[in-house]
Amino acid sequence: MPELPEVETVRRGLQPVLEGARLVKVEARRPDLRFPFPERFSQRLTGRTVAALGRRAKYLTMHIENGPVLICHLGMSGSFRVEAAGSSDIPGTFHHERSKSAAHDHVVFDVVSPKGERSRVIFNDPRRFGFMLFAEGAPDTHPMLAGLGVEPTGNALDGALLASLLEGRRSPLKAALLDQRLIAGLGNIYVAEALWRAGLSPLREAGTIAGSAKKAKEQSERLAQAIRSVIADAIAAGGSSLRDYIQADGSLGYFQHSFAVYDREGEPCPKPGCRGHIERIVQSGRSTFYCRTCQR
């Protein structure tokens, strides 16, 4: 599934088209995706103005003036594309073929900008594992968003906060970092990259970097910085673009070219001075890539 940087890339691609625009027509072409569409889905959105387009963890939030908040999840193969009125051309370079079948165009938003420019935003999802739901109040109170942890962007996530979240936890460090109740939006790819940057093993107990000792404080701060930097680098590069993921303008991200450990089993560790190799193990049914030589 798309991870946080991919979703943020989609948000930034859609923002210039949707924020401030009026939804002149909204068409749901089937009754459901992963879940049924909310009752009166099209009617409650048509004619409304998009006040803001946000993101919480891996969810997009479309804030509607005098209306509900639309919570969107891309699922495994969902993507948005933007088409100018009268043209079906999609800008960008494709590294992986995307679905061009209208059968997979499940939701169509016809929008008019404040300047009167018409566009069409289409949600395409061949596997139909994405979803769109309404939040009637503050989106953070919706069951999909309630209970999510701190965002791994900005300076809120520092060593002290990370240590407090991990204190007393005996689960593997990687598993703890994937717990959305602690840190919202971290996924398998970027946890592997952050742990490599921080020089910490995914197998060690999470609580071992949460002590009062100087070494533990250094480790928690190093990991917090690694998490923030790997997410920021991926957002700047446009996301990892694995398999079906596509940016809002139709192009793909390129951060996959700078993965240090993910999907690099058997390759030499790229850390200067390290003579180890990248290994692949399985944790909780998911692949973990790391260097046992420099990650302790």
Short mmCIF file of C-alpha atoms in Angstrom, two decimals:
data_model
loop_
_atom_site.label_atom_id
_atom_site.label_comp_id
_atom_site.label_asym_id
_atom_site.label_seq_id
_atom_site.Cartn_x
_atom_site.Cartn_y
_atom_site.Cartn_z
CA MET A 1 0.00 0.00 0.00
CA PRO A 2 1.13 3.60 -0.48
CA GLU A 3 3.01 4.90 2.53
CA LEU A 4 2.86 8.38 4.03
CA PRO A 5 5.21 10.05 1.48
CA GLU A 6 3.14 8.70 -1.41
CA VAL A 7 -0.08 10.02 0.13
CA GLU A 8 1.50 13.40 0.84
CA THR A 9 2.68 13.53 -2.78
CA VAL A 10 -0.87 12.87 -3.94
CA ARG A 11 -2.18 15.59 -1.62
CA ARG A 12 0.29 18.11 -3.00
CA GLY A 13 -0.60 17.15 -6.56
CA LEU A 14 -4.33 17.56 -5.95
CA GLN A 15 -4.13 20.68 -3.79
CA PRO A 16 -3.81 23.28 -6.58
CA VAL A 17 -6.79 21.77 -8.41
CA LEU A 18 -9.14 21.08 -5.50
CA GLU A 19 -8.59 23.71 -2.81
CA GLY A 20 -11.06 26.53 -3.33
CA ALA A 21 -12.75 24.70 -6.21
CA ARG A 22 -16.46 24.00 -6.46
CA LEU A 23 -17.59 20.43 -7.00
CA VAL A 24 -20.09 20.95 -9.82
CA LYS A 25 -20.69 17.22 -10.25
CA VAL A 26 -19.68 14.15 -8.27
CA GLU A 27 -20.31 10.72 -9.75
CA ALA A 28 -19.82 7.40 -7.95
CA ARG A 29 -19.93 4.73 -10.65
CA ARG A 30 -20.42 1.77 -8.34
CA PRO A 31 -22.03 1.36 -4.89
CA ASP A 32 -18.84 0.52 -3.05
CA LEU A 33 -15.08 0.19 -2.96
CA ARG A 34 -13.66 -1.59 0.09
CA PHE A 35 -16.71 -0.25 1.94
CA PRO A 36 -20.04 1.07 0.62
CA PHE A 37 -20.08 4.76 -0.22
CA PRO A 38 -21.85 6.91 2.39
CA GLU A 39 -25.54 7.51 1.87
CA ARG A 40 -26.27 10.38 -0.53
CA PHE A 41 -22.55 10.53 -1.32
CA SER A 42 -22.83 12.48 -4.56
CA GLN A 43 -25.68 14.71 -3.41
CA ARG A 44 -23.88 15.83 -0.27
CA LEU A 45 -20.78 16.88 -2.22
CA THR A 46 -22.23 18.32 -5.43
CA GLY A 47 -22.32 22.11 -5.41
CA ARG A 48 -20.01 22.39 -2.40
CA THR A 49 -16.61 24.09 -2.22
CA VAL A 50 -13.45 22.33 -1.10
CA ALA A 51 -12.10 24.42 1.77
CA ALA A 52 -8.88 22.46 2.32
CA LEU A 53 -7.16 19.23 1.37
CA GLY A 54 -5.28 17.64 4.24
CA ARG A 55 -3.60 14.41 5.27
CA ARG A 56 -3.56 12.38 8.46
CA ALA A 57 -1.13 9.47 8.43
CA LYS A 58 -1.97 7.59 5.19
CA TYR A 59 -5.41 9.16 4.76
CA LEU A 60 -6.41 12.14 2.61
CA THR A 61 -8.97 14.51 4.14
CA MET A 62 -11.08 16.74 1.90
CA HIS A 63 -12.69 19.47 4.01
CA ILE A 64 -15.98 20.63 2.49
CA GLU A 65 -17.42 24.06 3.28
CA ASN A 66 -20.63 23.62 5.32
CA GLY A 67 -20.41 19.89 4.76
CA PRO A 68 -18.70 16.71 5.91
CA VAL A 69 -15.01 15.87 5.72
CA LEU A 70 -14.32 13.27 3.04
CA ILE A 71 -11.75 10.71 4.24
CA CYS A 72 -9.99 8.92 1.37
CA HIS A 73 -7.66 5.93 1.44
CA LEU A 74 -5.86 4.81 -1.71
CA GLY A 75 -5.79 1.12 -0.82
CA MET A 76 -3.40 -1.07 -2.78
CA SER A 77 -3.85 0.27 -6.30
CA GLY A 78 -5.90 3.45 -5.99
CA SER A 79 -4.72 6.66 -7.64
CA PHE A 80 -6.09 10.04 -8.58
CA ARG A 81 -5.50 11.64 -11.95
CA VAL A 82 -6.27 15.17 -13.01
CA GLU A 83 -7.62 15.93 -16.47
CA ALA A 84 -8.14 19.38 -17.95
CA ALA A 85 -11.51 19.94 -19.57
CA GLY A 86 -11.51 18.62 -23.15
CA SER A 87 -8.24 16.74 -22.76
CA SER A 88 -7.41 13.26 -21.53
CA ASP A 89 -3.65 13.77 -21.60
CA ILE A 90 -1.89 12.93 -18.34
CA PRO A 91 1.44 14.70 -17.77
CA GLY A 92 4.36 12.78 -16.33
CA THR A 93 6.56 9.80 -17.11
CA PHE A 94 5.26 6.33 -16.32
CA HIS A 95 7.61 3.72 -14.93
CA HIS A 96 4.78 1.21 -14.52
CA GLU A 97 1.70 0.87 -16.68
CA ARG A 98 -1.37 2.24 -15.00
CA SER A 99 -4.94 1.20 -15.55
CA LYS A 100 -6.50 3.04 -18.48
CA SER A 101 -9.77 1.15 -18.36
CA ALA A 102 -12.84 3.26 -17.61
CA ALA A 103 -14.14 0.23 -15.72
CA HIS A 104 -11.69 1.16 -12.94
CA ASP A 105 -12.64 4.86 -12.87
CA HIS A 106 -14.92 4.60 -9.85
CA VAL A 107 -15.36 8.22 -8.69
CA VAL A 108 -15.33 11.34 -10.86
CA PHE A 109 -15.21 14.89 -9.47
CA ASP A 110 -15.97 17.66 -11.98
CA VAL A 111 -14.60 20.87 -10.49
CA VAL A 112 -14.47 24.57 -11.30
CA SER A 113 -11.70 26.72 -9.86
CA PRO A 114 -12.27 30.21 -8.46
CA LYS A 115 -10.97 31.50 -11.82
CA GLY A 116 -13.58 29.47 -13.71
CA GLU A 117 -11.17 26.81 -14.96
CA ARG A 118 -12.75 23.39 -15.33
CA SER A 119 -10.98 20.16 -14.43
CA ARG A 120 -11.85 16.58 -13.70
CA VAL A 121 -10.36 14.57 -10.84
CA ILE A 122 -10.80 10.80 -11.25
CA PHE A 123 -10.23 8.09 -8.68
CA ASN A 124 -9.12 4.86 -10.36
CA ASP A 125 -8.75 1.66 -8.33
CA PRO A 126 -8.52 -1.71 -10.13
CA ARG A 127 -8.38 -3.73 -6.90
CA ARG A 128 -11.06 -1.65 -5.16
CA PHE A 129 -9.28 -1.75 -1.81
CA GLY A 130 -9.44 2.01 -1.33
CA PHE A 131 -12.37 3.76 0.27
CA MET A 132 -14.14 7.09 0.78
CA LEU A 133 -16.05 7.82 3.98
CA PHE A 134 -17.59 10.89 5.63
CA ALA A 135 -16.57 12.37 8.97
CA GLU A 136 -19.44 14.44 10.28
CA GLY A 137 -17.40 16.27 12.90
CA ALA A 138 -13.71 16.69 13.52
CA PRO A 139 -11.97 14.07 11.36
CA ASP A 140 -9.74 12.95 14.24
CA THR A 141 -12.84 11.61 15.99
CA HIS A 142 -13.72 9.29 13.09
CA PRO A 143 -13.04 5.60 13.86
CA MET A 144 -10.49 5.42 11.03
CA LEU A 145 -8.43 8.28 12.49
CA ALA A 146 -9.15 8.16 16.21
CA GLY A 147 -6.28 6.75 18.19
CA LEU A 148 -3.59 7.45 15.60
CA GLY A 149 -0.25 8.47 17.05
CA VAL A 150 2.08 11.39 16.41
CA GLU A 151 2.97 12.32 12.84
CA PRO A 152 6.56 11.47 11.81
CA THR A 153 7.00 14.86 10.16
CA GLY A 154 8.16 18.16 11.61
CA ASN A 155 9.89 18.49 14.95
CA ALA A 156 7.19 17.04 17.20
CA LEU A 157 8.81 13.61 17.01
CA ASP A 158 12.06 14.03 18.91
CA GLY A 159 14.20 11.63 20.94
CA ALA A 160 12.43 12.33 24.21
CA LEU A 161 8.97 11.71 22.77
CA LEU A 162 10.09 8.58 20.94
CA ALA A 163 11.65 7.22 24.14
CA SER A 164 8.42 7.84 26.04
CA LEU A 165 6.44 5.95 23.39
CA LEU A 166 8.79 2.95 23.48
CA GLU A 167 9.43 2.80 27.20
CA GLY A 168 8.85 -0.68 28.64
CA ARG A 169 8.03 -2.27 25.28
CA ARG A 170 9.57 -5.69 24.73
CA SER A 171 8.39 -6.12 21.15
CA PRO A 172 10.97 -5.86 18.35
CA LEU A 173 11.84 -2.28 17.53
CA LYS A 174 10.51 -2.56 14.00
CA ALA A 175 7.15 -3.87 15.21
CA ALA A 176 6.82 -0.99 17.68
CA LEU A 177 7.55 1.58 15.00
CA LEU A 178 4.84 0.08 12.79
CA ASP A 179 2.25 0.45 15.58
CA GLN A 180 0.02 3.24 14.23
CA ARG A 181 -1.11 4.08 17.76
CA LEU A 182 2.41 5.27 18.51
CA ILE A 183 3.56 6.88 15.26
CA ALA A 184 0.98 7.46 12.53
CA GLY A 185 1.82 6.71 8.93
CA LEU A 186 5.10 4.81 9.22
CA GLY A 187 5.19 1.75 6.98
CA ASN A 188 7.44 -1.19 6.25
CA ILE A 189 9.67 0.52 3.70
CA TYR A 190 10.54 3.66 5.60
CA VAL A 191 10.92 1.93 8.96
CA ALA A 192 13.61 -0.26 7.35
CA GLU A 193 15.34 2.80 5.91
CA ALA A 194 15.15 4.79 9.16
CA LEU A 195 16.54 1.93 11.24
CA TRP A 196 19.48 1.59 8.84
CA ARG A 197 20.21 5.31 8.99
CA ALA A 198 20.11 5.17 12.79
CA GLY A 199 22.29 2.04 12.95
CA LEU A 200 19.71 0.15 15.02
CA SER A 201 18.65 -3.47 14.57
CA PRO A 202 14.98 -4.15 13.79
CA LEU A 203 15.26 -7.16 16.10
CA ARG A 204 16.27 -5.42 19.31
CA GLU A 205 13.68 -4.80 22.03
CA ALA A 206 12.01 -1.45 21.51
CA GLY A 207 12.39 -0.45 25.14
CA THR A 208 16.18 -0.69 25.02
CA ILE A 209 16.45 2.78 23.48
CA ALA A 210 14.10 4.31 26.03
CA GLY A 211 16.24 4.24 29.15
CA SER A 212 17.78 7.12 31.08
CA ALA A 213 21.34 6.14 30.18
CA LYS A 214 23.27 8.44 27.86
CA LYS A 215 23.58 5.75 25.18
CA ALA A 216 19.82 5.12 25.12
CA LYS A 217 19.11 8.84 24.83
CA GLU A 218 21.55 9.11 21.94
CA GLN A 219 19.92 6.15 20.20
CA SER A 220 16.38 7.49 20.57
CA GLU A 221 17.42 10.91 19.29
CA ARG A 222 19.31 9.36 16.38
CA LEU A 223 16.30 7.26 15.44
CA ALA A 224 13.87 10.18 15.70
CA GLN A 225 16.08 12.22 13.40
CA ALA A 226 16.38 9.29 10.98
CA ILE A 227 12.61 8.85 10.84
CA ARG A 228 12.02 12.53 10.14
CA SER A 229 14.76 12.73 7.53
CA VAL A 230 13.81 9.58 5.60
CA ILE A 231 10.18 10.72 5.40
CA ALA A 232 11.20 14.24 4.35
CA ASP A 233 13.57 12.90 1.69
CA ALA A 234 10.88 10.60 0.30
CA ILE A 235 8.30 13.39 0.15
CA ALA A 236 10.80 15.62 -1.64
CA ALA A 237 11.49 12.82 -4.13
CA GLY A 238 7.82 12.11 -4.71
CA GLY A 239 7.37 8.83 -2.86
CA SER A 240 8.63 5.32 -3.42
CA SER A 241 6.35 4.54 -6.40
CA LEU A 242 6.30 0.82 -5.84
CA ARG A 243 4.22 -1.21 -8.29
CA ASP A 244 0.86 0.48 -8.87
CA TYR A 245 1.51 3.79 -7.10
CA ILE A 246 1.11 6.88 -9.29
CA GLN A 247 1.32 10.56 -8.42
CA ALA A 248 -1.67 12.82 -8.89
CA ASP A 249 -0.28 14.28 -12.12
CA GLY A 250 0.25 10.83 -13.57
CA SER A 251 3.98 10.61 -12.94
CA LEU A 252 5.84 8.40 -10.50
CA GLY A 253 8.21 9.14 -7.65
CA TYR A 254 11.88 8.27 -7.71
CA PHE A 255 12.85 7.71 -4.09
CA GLN A 256 13.10 3.97 -4.79
CA HIS A 257 16.43 4.64 -6.50
CA SER A 258 17.94 5.79 -3.21
CA PHE A 259 16.79 2.93 -0.97
CA ALA A 260 19.71 1.86 1.16
CA VAL A 261 18.39 -1.49 2.37
CA TYR A 262 14.82 -2.09 1.22
CA ASP A 263 14.65 -4.83 -1.44
CA ARG A 264 18.47 -4.96 -1.65
CA GLU A 265 19.06 -8.44 -0.24
CA GLY A 266 22.62 -9.66 -0.81
CA GLU A 267 24.02 -6.27 -1.82
CA PRO A 268 26.93 -4.68 0.07
CA CYS A 269 25.85 -2.32 2.83
CA PRO A 270 26.22 1.23 1.46
CA LYS A 271 27.27 2.71 4.81
CA PRO A 272 30.85 4.00 4.50
CA GLY A 273 33.30 1.68 6.22
CA CYS A 274 30.80 -1.14 6.71
CA ARG A 275 31.77 -4.50 5.20
CA GLY A 276 28.42 -6.13 5.81
CA HIS A 277 25.71 -7.14 3.37
CA ILE A 278 21.97 -6.51 3.33
CA GLU A 279 19.94 -9.43 4.64
CA ARG A 280 16.26 -10.23 4.37
CA ILE A 281 14.34 -11.77 7.25
CA VAL A 282 10.63 -12.10 7.95
CA GLN A 283 9.01 -10.38 10.92
CA SER A 284 5.27 -10.76 11.51
CA GLY A 285 4.84 -12.02 7.97
CA ARG A 286 6.59 -9.02 6.37
CA SER A 287 10.03 -8.66 4.83
CA THR A 288 12.68 -6.87 6.85
CA PHE A 289 15.89 -5.69 5.20
CA TYR A 290 18.87 -4.72 7.34
CA CYS A 291 22.64 -5.02 7.85
CA ARG A 292 23.50 -7.05 10.92
CA THR A 293 27.07 -5.66 10.84
CA CYS A 294 26.29 -1.98 11.40
CA GLN A 295 22.77 -2.21 12.83
CA ARG A 296 22.94 -3.25 16.46
#
